[in-house]
Amino acid sequence: MTTHRVWTSAAVFAAAGAAIAGVLVATQPRASASAGLHWEPCPGQGDPVGMECSQIQVPVDWDHPSGRTITMRLGRLKNTDPQHRLGTVVYNAGGPGPANIPTLPRYAPNLAGLRARFDVVTWDPRGASGTWGGEAQEKACEKDGIPFSLPRNRADYDAKARANQAAYQRCRAVDPELFDHLDSRQQARDLEAIRAALDEPALNFIGQSYGAVVATTYLRLFPDRVRAIYLDSVVNHVTDINADDAMHNLELETLFSQFAGWCAGDAGCALHNEDVHAVWRTLVANANRDPVPVPGSNPAVSYSGDDMIRTAGAFLASARFAEFATAIDAARHGDALPITGPARAIPGFKPVFPPSSAATECADGDLYSDYSAQQSAVAAGKRLAPDFPAERPAYHSVCIGWPQPVANPRAPLPGSGLPPIVGAAAIGDIRNTRAVVDQVPNSTTITVDGIGHGQYLGLGNPCVIPQVNRYFIDGTVPPPNTTCPAP
């Protein structure tokens, strides 16, 4: 399942061995460029050898480039073999909202092979965590998150819209102009400015999870400035929201069926020899009528069935099956603490969404047009995902009442004129990843036989990494129907 940033503290085949034609030409060694950027050691301790930081100025509003500017930090892991350097690969690890530079040390081992031929650069996107000012400003934009909830009727929907708008406004008051320009179209323009500052003739890019939205937006804006694009576990921005939801729903059911199958075959499962689907559906229905308390919460918190659906994804997407089974068993016996999962670290014990991140997703069109459209999505969820009937509408609820026009609408990729791209994803992300990659002729998605979000950067899949590295080096697209085991 595509994992967005919900915890405040996503078939045209290439011939086998086909190379990218036309745009992918930089296979001869190139000296390190980006002479206009001043690189220096990053603040802090424990950075890997070769890690440096710089910064770049960009307009707050790219439609008015002579107006106010903001500073964005860049981070770099230098190429380790200058005599064979080909250029720079830029990445965005997803979100939206988290800073990317702190991920460089964590991802450095997985990037070692790529660094033999490339510098690797990332940046802290506009509006990233830690960039809003003092404690009060960070609280308004990051820590006071928007709850996920499912309006049951029109009155609930209108109340949710008012509550969301109050949360948006608290963050917007910190910096109205920046808040109004956090959509991925602005961020893709930032990426283009980074490419130019690096003196790269064309972009090499890794987009993981929500980073794929920045990538697909860039592909629409600058199709002639692309060399190689790798998309991993993508968030889909190329189909309409209903098609996106349908694929998510099917992925959720596939994940839950994997869990149920594991439980049937493992005597250690807390639900072994039971109908896992029936147990789960009964728990969700009962908890929606009579929420289950979370012991130790102060003030007291209870979990509805919808709350449990929200946290279930954290267990399923990381294959924490034994833990999930134990949590279900505890919840049906009156203890919802185990099923809170990662939300246990959040005040309130429930997943929430930062208003600054909502300012990106909502402006990118991750919303329903009105109450009627939301109700239609609920009905579709019941048909396609009986174990998670309202997971998608509850997720999108953070954008109910979004007061501005969609700045970066969902739209297909141009297809022709783009070089082939490569994707990779496992169960939970594969349908949406294919939906994006298949729009570009001669492209390939590597299917990972297992579960896990972020195959290259996050998980370091030893089957995926060398194929993606080869693609960046010489343009070789993996053969059609390529599969890899889960790491």
Short mmCIF file of C-alpha atoms in Angstrom, two decimals:
data_model
loop_
_atom_site.label_atom_id
_atom_site.label_comp_id
_atom_site.label_asym_id
_atom_site.label_seq_id
_atom_site.Cartn_x
_atom_site.Cartn_y
_atom_site.Cartn_z
CA MET A 1 0.00 0.00 0.00
CA THR A 2 1.36 3.38 -0.91
CA THR A 3 2.49 5.07 2.25
CA HIS A 4 2.00 8.81 2.41
CA ARG A 5 3.20 10.97 5.22
CA VAL A 6 0.44 10.21 7.72
CA TRP A 7 2.42 9.93 10.93
CA THR A 8 3.22 13.37 12.32
CA SER A 9 5.69 12.68 14.63
CA ALA A 10 2.86 5.24 -3.15
CA ALA A 11 1.83 -2.06 -20.21
CA VAL A 12 4.03 -0.84 -22.93
CA PHE A 13 7.10 -3.01 -22.73
CA ALA A 14 10.70 -2.43 -23.66
CA ALA A 15 12.52 -4.95 -25.78
CA ALA A 16 14.99 -6.93 -23.74
CA GLY A 17 18.19 -4.96 -23.34
CA ALA A 18 16.75 -1.89 -25.05
CA ALA A 19 18.64 1.32 -24.42
CA ILE A 20 17.18 4.77 -24.06
CA ALA A 21 17.36 6.47 -27.41
CA GLY A 22 17.75 10.10 -28.23
CA VAL A 23 18.04 11.80 -24.85
CA LEU A 24 20.26 9.34 -22.98
CA VAL A 25 23.68 10.18 -24.38
CA ALA A 26 25.95 10.97 -21.42
CA THR A 27 27.85 7.70 -21.18
CA GLN A 28 31.32 9.24 -21.36
CA PRO A 29 32.95 10.43 -18.12
CA ARG A 30 32.18 14.03 -17.13
CA ALA A 31 34.05 16.24 -14.71
CA SER A 32 32.12 17.37 -11.66
CA ALA A 33 30.04 20.41 -12.52
CA SER A 34 27.73 22.60 -10.39
CA ALA A 35 30.45 25.24 -10.19
CA GLY A 36 27.81 27.85 -9.31
CA LEU A 37 26.97 26.05 -6.07
CA HIS A 38 29.16 26.33 -2.99
CA TRP A 39 29.43 22.94 -1.29
CA GLU A 40 30.65 22.57 2.28
CA PRO A 41 30.37 20.02 5.11
CA CYS A 42 26.82 19.65 6.37
CA PRO A 43 25.98 20.79 9.91
CA GLY A 44 25.89 17.98 12.43
CA GLN A 45 27.90 14.88 13.16
CA GLY A 46 28.13 11.39 11.79
CA ASP A 47 27.64 12.18 8.11
CA PRO A 48 29.09 9.64 5.67
CA VAL A 49 32.32 10.43 3.87
CA GLY A 50 31.65 12.63 0.84
CA MET A 51 28.45 14.24 2.16
CA GLU A 52 28.22 17.99 1.55
CA CYS A 53 25.55 20.67 1.64
CA SER A 54 24.74 23.77 -0.37
CA GLN A 55 21.73 25.99 -0.97
CA ILE A 56 19.78 27.58 -3.78
CA GLN A 57 17.39 30.52 -4.05
CA VAL A 58 14.05 29.99 -5.80
CA PRO A 59 10.93 32.13 -6.21
CA VAL A 60 8.08 31.46 -3.82
CA ASP A 61 5.79 31.68 -6.86
CA TRP A 62 7.29 30.51 -10.13
CA ASP A 63 4.51 32.30 -12.01
CA HIS A 64 6.00 35.55 -10.65
CA PRO A 65 9.73 34.78 -10.65
CA SER A 66 10.81 38.34 -9.88
CA GLY A 67 8.99 38.30 -6.54
CA ARG A 68 10.03 37.03 -3.14
CA THR A 69 12.54 34.17 -2.97
CA ILE A 70 13.20 31.42 -0.45
CA THR A 71 16.32 29.40 0.30
CA MET A 72 16.33 25.63 -0.14
CA ARG A 73 19.09 23.40 1.22
CA LEU A 74 20.75 20.80 -1.00
CA GLY A 75 22.63 17.71 0.13
CA ARG A 76 25.14 15.71 -1.89
CA LEU A 77 26.95 12.39 -1.69
CA LYS A 78 29.92 12.86 -3.99
CA ASN A 79 30.88 10.49 -6.75
CA THR A 80 33.53 8.03 -5.55
CA ASP A 81 35.33 7.50 -8.89
CA PRO A 82 35.89 10.90 -10.55
CA GLN A 83 37.59 9.40 -13.61
CA HIS A 84 34.38 7.54 -14.50
CA ARG A 85 31.82 10.10 -13.33
CA LEU A 86 28.80 10.48 -15.63
CA GLY A 87 26.86 13.23 -13.87
CA THR A 88 24.33 13.63 -11.06
CA VAL A 89 21.25 11.69 -9.97
CA VAL A 90 18.75 13.68 -7.90
CA TYR A 91 16.19 12.03 -5.63
CA ASN A 92 13.06 12.84 -3.66
CA ALA A 93 12.22 10.24 -1.02
CA GLY A 94 8.54 11.11 -0.69
CA GLY A 95 6.19 12.58 1.86
CA PRO A 96 5.06 15.16 1.05
CA GLY A 97 6.78 17.40 3.54
CA PRO A 98 9.70 15.69 5.26
CA ALA A 99 13.22 17.00 4.76
CA ASN A 100 15.22 14.80 2.38
CA ILE A 101 18.78 15.69 3.41
CA PRO A 102 18.59 13.72 6.69
CA THR A 103 17.89 10.60 4.60
CA LEU A 104 21.29 10.76 2.85
CA PRO A 105 23.24 8.99 5.62
CA ARG A 106 20.55 6.32 5.93
CA TYR A 107 20.40 5.66 2.19
CA ALA A 108 24.16 5.95 1.58
CA PRO A 109 24.81 2.15 1.67
CA ASN A 110 22.11 1.56 -0.96
CA LEU A 111 23.57 4.31 -3.16
CA ALA A 112 27.16 3.04 -3.08
CA GLY A 113 27.05 1.43 -6.51
CA LEU A 114 25.39 4.44 -8.13
CA ARG A 115 27.99 6.77 -6.62
CA ALA A 116 30.73 5.00 -8.56
CA ARG A 117 29.38 6.85 -11.62
CA PHE A 118 27.29 9.73 -10.26
CA ASP A 119 27.02 12.35 -7.58
CA VAL A 120 23.75 11.85 -5.68
CA VAL A 121 21.86 15.01 -4.69
CA THR A 122 18.66 15.65 -2.78
CA TRP A 123 17.02 18.72 -1.27
CA ASP A 124 14.73 19.80 1.54
CA PRO A 125 11.55 20.77 -0.33
CA ARG A 126 9.78 24.07 0.18
CA GLY A 127 7.72 23.85 3.36
CA ALA A 128 9.75 20.91 4.69
CA SER A 129 9.73 19.98 8.35
CA GLY A 130 11.85 22.35 10.38
CA THR A 131 11.59 25.27 7.96
CA TRP A 132 8.53 27.06 9.34
CA GLY A 133 10.31 29.05 12.05
CA GLY A 134 10.01 28.73 15.81
CA GLU A 135 8.17 26.23 17.98
CA ALA A 136 4.77 27.88 17.60
CA GLN A 137 5.08 27.97 13.81
CA GLU A 138 6.19 24.34 13.60
CA LYS A 139 3.30 23.40 15.88
CA ALA A 140 0.77 25.07 13.58
CA CYS A 141 2.14 23.54 10.38
CA GLU A 142 3.58 20.19 11.50
CA LYS A 143 2.61 19.01 14.96
CA ASP A 144 -1.07 19.98 15.14
CA GLY A 145 -2.09 17.45 12.51
CA ILE A 146 -5.43 17.01 10.79
CA PRO A 147 -7.28 13.84 11.90
CA PHE A 148 -8.42 11.27 9.37
CA SER A 149 -12.15 10.69 9.72
CA LEU A 150 -15.08 9.46 7.66
CA PRO A 151 -18.09 11.78 7.56
CA ARG A 152 -21.26 9.67 7.84
CA ASN A 153 -23.67 12.34 6.61
CA ARG A 154 -23.78 15.84 5.18
CA ALA A 155 -23.64 17.48 8.61
CA ASP A 156 -20.49 15.50 9.46
CA TYR A 157 -19.00 16.47 6.11
CA ASP A 158 -19.65 20.18 6.64
CA ALA A 159 -18.24 20.02 10.18
CA LYS A 160 -15.12 18.28 8.87
CA ALA A 161 -14.71 21.01 6.24
CA ARG A 162 -14.84 23.72 8.92
CA ALA A 163 -12.35 21.91 11.16
CA ASN A 164 -9.94 21.35 8.27
CA GLN A 165 -10.17 24.97 7.18
CA ALA A 166 -9.30 26.11 10.70
CA ALA A 167 -6.20 23.87 10.62
CA TYR A 168 -5.19 25.13 7.18
CA GLN A 169 -5.57 28.72 8.34
CA ARG A 170 -3.42 28.25 11.45
CA CYS A 171 -0.55 27.12 9.25
CA ARG A 172 -1.24 29.60 6.47
CA ALA A 173 -1.02 32.45 8.98
CA VAL A 174 2.66 31.58 9.51
CA ASP A 175 3.53 32.34 5.87
CA PRO A 176 0.52 32.86 3.59
CA GLU A 177 2.48 33.20 0.36
CA LEU A 178 4.50 30.04 0.91
CA PHE A 179 1.47 28.04 2.08
CA ASP A 180 -0.33 28.99 -1.14
CA HIS A 181 2.56 27.67 -3.28
CA LEU A 182 3.39 24.22 -1.92
CA ASP A 183 1.90 22.22 -4.79
CA SER A 184 4.07 19.81 -6.78
CA ARG A 185 4.01 22.04 -9.84
CA GLN A 186 5.99 24.63 -7.89
CA GLN A 187 8.22 21.85 -6.56
CA ALA A 188 8.87 20.51 -10.05
CA ARG A 189 9.97 24.00 -11.04
CA ASP A 190 12.30 23.92 -8.02
CA LEU A 191 13.68 20.63 -9.32
CA GLU A 192 14.33 22.21 -12.71
CA ALA A 193 16.21 25.04 -10.99
CA ILE A 194 18.32 22.44 -9.17
CA ARG A 195 19.10 20.66 -12.45
CA ALA A 196 20.22 23.93 -14.00
CA ALA A 197 22.31 24.87 -10.95
CA LEU A 198 24.02 21.47 -11.12
CA ASP A 199 24.83 22.20 -14.78
CA GLU A 200 23.25 18.91 -15.84
CA PRO A 201 22.14 18.88 -19.51
CA ALA A 202 19.17 16.65 -18.63
CA LEU A 203 17.64 15.26 -15.46
CA ASN A 204 18.43 11.92 -13.82
CA PHE A 205 15.89 11.38 -11.05
CA ILE A 206 14.68 8.88 -8.47
CA GLY A 207 11.14 9.51 -7.24
CA GLN A 208 10.07 7.36 -4.31
CA SER A 209 6.48 7.35 -3.07
CA TYR A 210 5.18 10.95 -3.24
CA GLY A 211 8.43 11.89 -4.94
CA ALA A 212 6.85 10.31 -8.01
CA VAL A 213 4.27 13.12 -8.07
CA VAL A 214 7.10 15.64 -8.37
CA ALA A 215 8.61 13.43 -11.08
CA THR A 216 5.44 13.06 -13.15
CA THR A 217 4.75 16.77 -12.85
CA TYR A 218 8.29 17.45 -14.09
CA LEU A 219 7.74 15.07 -17.01
CA ARG A 220 4.67 17.04 -18.04
CA LEU A 221 6.40 20.42 -17.69
CA PHE A 222 9.86 19.61 -19.07
CA PRO A 223 9.68 16.49 -21.25
CA ASP A 224 12.69 17.60 -23.30
CA ARG A 225 14.96 17.93 -20.25
CA VAL A 226 14.82 14.31 -19.07
CA ARG A 227 17.58 11.73 -19.35
CA ALA A 228 16.46 8.93 -16.99
CA ILE A 229 13.65 8.61 -14.44
CA TYR A 230 13.20 5.80 -11.92
CA LEU A 231 9.89 5.66 -10.02
CA ASP A 232 9.57 3.51 -6.91
CA SER A 233 6.35 2.56 -5.08
CA VAL A 234 4.63 5.52 -6.62
CA VAL A 235 1.82 7.79 -5.62
CA ASN A 236 -0.29 8.04 -8.76
CA HIS A 237 -0.90 11.51 -10.22
CA VAL A 238 -1.70 10.47 -13.80
CA THR A 239 -5.20 8.98 -13.45
CA ASP A 240 -8.31 10.48 -11.89
CA ILE A 241 -8.88 9.99 -8.19
CA ASN A 242 -11.50 7.27 -8.66
CA ALA A 243 -9.16 5.08 -10.71
CA ASP A 244 -6.42 5.73 -8.17
CA ASP A 245 -8.76 4.72 -5.34
CA ALA A 246 -9.80 1.56 -7.17
CA MET A 247 -6.19 0.42 -7.47
CA HIS A 248 -5.53 1.22 -3.82
CA ASN A 249 -8.60 -0.76 -2.80
CA LEU A 250 -7.48 -3.80 -4.75
CA GLU A 251 -3.98 -3.55 -3.28
CA LEU A 252 -5.40 -3.42 0.25
CA GLU A 253 -7.45 -6.54 -0.33
CA THR A 254 -4.42 -8.31 -1.81
CA LEU A 255 -2.35 -7.39 1.24
CA PHE A 256 -5.05 -8.53 3.64
CA SER A 257 -5.44 -11.81 1.77
CA GLN A 258 -1.69 -12.34 2.10
CA PHE A 259 -2.05 -11.76 5.83
CA ALA A 260 -4.99 -14.16 6.10
CA GLY A 261 -3.10 -16.80 4.13
CA TRP A 262 -0.09 -16.46 6.40
CA CYS A 263 -2.30 -16.81 9.47
CA ALA A 264 -3.95 -19.95 8.12
CA GLY A 265 -0.57 -21.59 7.66
CA ASP A 266 1.20 -20.45 10.83
CA ALA A 267 0.17 -21.92 14.16
CA GLY A 268 1.80 -18.96 15.88
CA CYS A 269 -0.80 -16.56 14.49
CA ALA A 270 -3.13 -15.30 17.23
CA LEU A 271 -6.06 -15.89 14.85
CA HIS A 272 -4.95 -19.31 13.58
CA ASN A 273 -7.82 -21.63 12.62
CA GLU A 274 -10.26 -18.71 12.49
CA ASP A 275 -11.87 -16.95 9.54
CA VAL A 276 -9.57 -13.93 9.59
CA HIS A 277 -11.72 -11.89 7.20
CA ALA A 278 -14.80 -12.46 9.35
CA VAL A 279 -12.95 -11.67 12.58
CA TRP A 280 -11.64 -8.40 11.14
CA ARG A 281 -14.94 -7.27 9.63
CA THR A 282 -16.79 -8.03 12.86
CA LEU A 283 -14.21 -6.10 14.87
CA VAL A 284 -14.45 -3.07 12.58
CA ALA A 285 -18.26 -3.07 12.64
CA ASN A 286 -18.44 -3.50 16.41
CA ALA A 287 -15.81 -0.83 17.06
CA ASN A 288 -17.66 1.64 14.86
CA ARG A 289 -20.70 1.13 17.10
CA ASP A 290 -18.75 0.94 20.37
CA PRO A 291 -15.14 2.18 20.13
CA VAL A 292 -12.47 0.16 21.92
CA PRO A 293 -10.48 1.97 24.65
CA VAL A 294 -6.73 2.53 24.50
CA PRO A 295 -5.42 1.73 27.99
CA GLY A 296 -2.97 4.26 29.37
CA SER A 297 -4.10 7.12 27.14
CA ASN A 298 -4.55 10.42 28.96
CA PRO A 299 -6.90 11.98 28.10
CA ALA A 300 -8.74 8.76 27.38
CA VAL A 301 -8.80 7.66 23.74
CA SER A 302 -10.90 4.98 22.06
CA TYR A 303 -10.49 3.42 18.63
CA SER A 304 -13.36 3.13 16.17
CA GLY A 305 -13.35 0.62 13.35
CA ASP A 306 -12.37 3.41 10.97
CA ASP A 307 -9.39 4.21 13.21
CA MET A 308 -8.32 0.56 13.06
CA ILE A 309 -8.58 0.56 9.27
CA ARG A 310 -6.29 3.60 9.20
CA THR A 311 -3.56 1.96 11.30
CA ALA A 312 -3.89 -1.48 9.68
CA GLY A 313 -1.93 -0.29 6.67
CA ALA A 314 1.20 0.25 8.77
CA PHE A 315 1.17 -3.43 9.74
CA LEU A 316 0.27 -4.80 6.32
CA ALA A 317 2.61 -2.66 4.22
CA SER A 318 5.59 -3.78 6.29
CA ALA A 319 4.49 -7.42 6.58
CA ARG A 320 4.24 -7.22 10.37
CA PHE A 321 1.70 -10.00 10.26
CA ALA A 322 2.24 -11.60 13.68
CA GLU A 323 2.04 -8.21 15.38
CA PHE A 324 -1.13 -7.34 13.46
CA ALA A 325 -2.84 -10.61 14.39
CA THR A 326 -2.01 -10.07 18.05
CA ALA A 327 -3.34 -6.50 17.83
CA ILE A 328 -6.63 -7.67 16.29
CA ASP A 329 -7.02 -10.28 19.02
CA ALA A 330 -6.34 -7.71 21.74
CA ALA A 331 -8.79 -5.22 20.24
CA ARG A 332 -11.65 -7.71 20.07
CA HIS A 333 -11.03 -8.39 23.75
CA GLY A 334 -11.22 -4.71 24.68
CA ASP A 335 -7.63 -3.43 24.36
CA ALA A 336 -6.89 -1.16 21.38
CA LEU A 337 -3.37 -0.17 22.44
CA PRO A 338 -1.53 -2.73 20.23
CA ILE A 339 -3.49 -1.74 17.12
CA THR A 340 -2.46 1.90 17.46
CA GLY A 341 0.89 0.82 15.98
CA PRO A 342 3.21 3.73 15.11
CA ALA A 343 0.49 6.18 16.20
CA ARG A 344 1.35 5.26 19.78
CA ALA A 345 4.07 7.92 19.63
CA ILE A 346 1.59 10.65 18.65
CA PRO A 347 -0.33 12.73 21.19
CA GLY A 348 -3.85 11.42 20.85
CA PHE A 349 -2.70 7.96 19.72
CA LYS A 350 -4.18 8.39 16.23
CA PRO A 351 -2.64 9.09 12.80
CA VAL A 352 -2.89 12.70 11.70
CA PHE A 353 -1.73 14.68 8.68
CA PRO A 354 0.38 17.87 8.89
CA PRO A 355 -1.41 20.94 7.48
CA SER A 356 1.71 21.83 5.48
CA SER A 357 1.56 18.41 3.80
CA ALA A 358 -2.15 18.87 3.14
CA ALA A 359 -1.26 22.11 1.37
CA THR A 360 0.68 19.99 -1.12
CA GLU A 361 -1.65 17.00 -1.53
CA CYS A 362 -4.88 19.00 -1.68
CA ALA A 363 -3.38 21.45 -4.18
CA ASP A 364 -2.28 18.42 -6.22
CA GLY A 365 -5.89 17.27 -6.54
CA ASP A 366 -5.95 14.53 -3.91
CA LEU A 367 -9.57 15.30 -3.09
CA TYR A 368 -13.17 14.68 -4.08
CA SER A 369 -15.12 17.49 -5.69
CA ASP A 370 -17.96 17.49 -3.16
CA TYR A 371 -19.99 15.43 -0.68
CA SER A 372 -21.73 13.46 -3.42
CA ALA A 373 -18.39 12.42 -4.92
CA GLN A 374 -17.17 11.39 -1.48
CA GLN A 375 -20.25 9.23 -0.94
CA SER A 376 -19.74 7.59 -4.33
CA ALA A 377 -16.18 6.76 -3.28
CA VAL A 378 -17.48 5.16 -0.08
CA ALA A 379 -19.84 2.99 -2.12
CA ALA A 380 -17.03 1.98 -4.49
CA GLY A 381 -14.85 1.06 -1.52
CA LYS A 382 -17.52 -1.27 -0.17
CA ARG A 383 -17.60 -3.09 -3.50
CA LEU A 384 -13.85 -3.35 -4.10
CA ALA A 385 -12.44 -3.57 -0.58
CA PRO A 386 -14.91 -5.20 1.82
CA ASP A 387 -12.20 -5.43 4.49
CA PHE A 388 -11.33 -1.71 4.10
CA PRO A 389 -14.54 -0.18 2.75
CA ALA A 390 -13.80 3.45 3.55
CA GLU A 391 -10.02 3.57 3.80
CA ARG A 392 -9.61 5.86 0.78
CA PRO A 393 -12.38 8.35 1.63
CA ALA A 394 -11.05 8.56 5.20
CA TYR A 395 -7.56 9.24 3.87
CA HIS A 396 -8.78 11.95 1.50
CA SER A 397 -10.84 13.50 4.32
CA VAL A 398 -7.89 15.76 5.20
CA CYS A 399 -8.70 17.73 2.03
CA ILE A 400 -12.42 18.19 2.68
CA GLY A 401 -13.01 21.93 2.60
CA TRP A 402 -9.79 22.81 0.78
CA PRO A 403 -10.51 26.46 -0.06
CA GLN A 404 -8.32 27.00 -3.12
CA PRO A 405 -8.45 25.79 -6.73
CA VAL A 406 -6.40 22.70 -7.53
CA ALA A 407 -3.08 24.19 -8.64
CA ASN A 408 -1.57 20.99 -10.06
CA PRO A 409 -4.36 18.77 -11.43
CA ARG A 410 -3.90 15.08 -12.09
CA ALA A 411 -3.16 14.50 -15.78
CA PRO A 412 -1.71 11.82 -18.08
CA LEU A 413 1.93 11.87 -19.09
CA PRO A 414 2.74 13.08 -22.60
CA GLY A 415 4.10 9.64 -23.57
CA SER A 416 5.67 10.48 -26.90
CA GLY A 417 8.83 12.53 -26.63
CA LEU A 418 9.87 11.01 -23.33
CA PRO A 419 12.69 8.50 -22.89
CA PRO A 420 11.68 5.13 -21.44
CA ILE A 421 11.40 5.16 -17.67
CA VAL A 422 11.77 2.38 -15.11
CA GLY A 423 9.59 1.57 -12.12
CA ALA A 424 9.63 -0.95 -9.31
CA ALA A 425 7.06 -1.88 -6.70
CA ALA A 426 5.80 -4.70 -4.52
CA ILE A 427 2.33 -5.80 -3.48
CA GLY A 428 0.55 -2.73 -2.19
CA ASP A 429 2.05 -0.37 -4.78
CA ILE A 430 2.37 -2.32 -8.01
CA ARG A 431 -0.91 -1.34 -9.70
CA ASN A 432 -0.42 2.40 -9.34
CA THR A 433 3.24 2.14 -10.29
CA ARG A 434 2.35 0.33 -13.51
CA ALA A 435 -0.41 2.84 -14.21
CA VAL A 436 2.21 5.59 -14.30
CA VAL A 437 5.12 3.80 -15.97
CA ASP A 438 2.95 2.23 -18.68
CA GLN A 439 2.06 5.68 -20.01
CA VAL A 440 5.59 6.06 -21.39
CA PRO A 441 6.37 3.83 -24.40
CA ASN A 442 9.10 1.21 -24.05
CA SER A 443 9.18 1.48 -20.26
CA THR A 444 9.27 -1.34 -17.71
CA THR A 445 8.11 -1.87 -14.14
CA ILE A 446 10.04 -4.39 -12.04
CA THR A 447 7.54 -6.46 -10.07
CA VAL A 448 8.77 -7.32 -6.58
CA ASP A 449 7.32 -10.60 -5.34
CA GLY A 450 6.59 -9.61 -1.78
CA ILE A 451 5.72 -6.64 0.40
CA GLY A 452 7.63 -3.43 1.04
CA HIS A 453 7.48 0.28 0.20
CA GLY A 454 10.55 1.91 -1.38
CA GLN A 455 12.57 -0.86 -2.98
CA TYR A 456 15.76 1.03 -3.90
CA LEU A 457 16.33 3.80 -1.39
CA GLY A 458 14.36 2.54 1.57
CA LEU A 459 14.81 -1.24 1.45
CA GLY A 460 17.98 -1.62 -0.60
CA ASN A 461 16.58 -4.49 -2.68
CA PRO A 462 19.71 -6.26 -4.03
CA CYS A 463 17.86 -7.40 -7.15
CA VAL A 464 16.36 -4.01 -8.02
CA ILE A 465 19.41 -1.81 -7.34
CA PRO A 466 21.83 -3.16 -10.00
CA GLN A 467 19.16 -3.05 -12.71
CA VAL A 468 18.30 0.55 -11.88
CA ASN A 469 21.98 1.50 -11.70
CA ARG A 470 22.57 0.03 -15.15
CA TYR A 471 19.61 2.01 -16.48
CA PHE A 472 21.13 5.25 -15.17
CA ILE A 473 24.58 4.36 -16.52
CA ASP A 474 23.82 3.26 -20.07
CA GLY A 475 20.05 3.40 -20.53
CA THR A 476 19.37 -0.33 -20.44
CA VAL A 477 15.73 -0.88 -19.54
CA PRO A 478 15.00 -4.19 -17.76
CA PRO A 479 13.24 -6.77 -19.96
CA PRO A 480 9.45 -7.00 -19.94
CA ASN A 481 7.94 -8.92 -17.02
CA THR A 482 11.09 -8.59 -14.91
CA THR A 483 10.54 -9.80 -11.35
CA CYS A 484 12.61 -9.60 -8.17
CA PRO A 485 12.22 -11.23 -4.77
CA ALA A 486 11.48 -9.04 -1.79
CA PRO A 487 14.61 -8.06 0.17
#
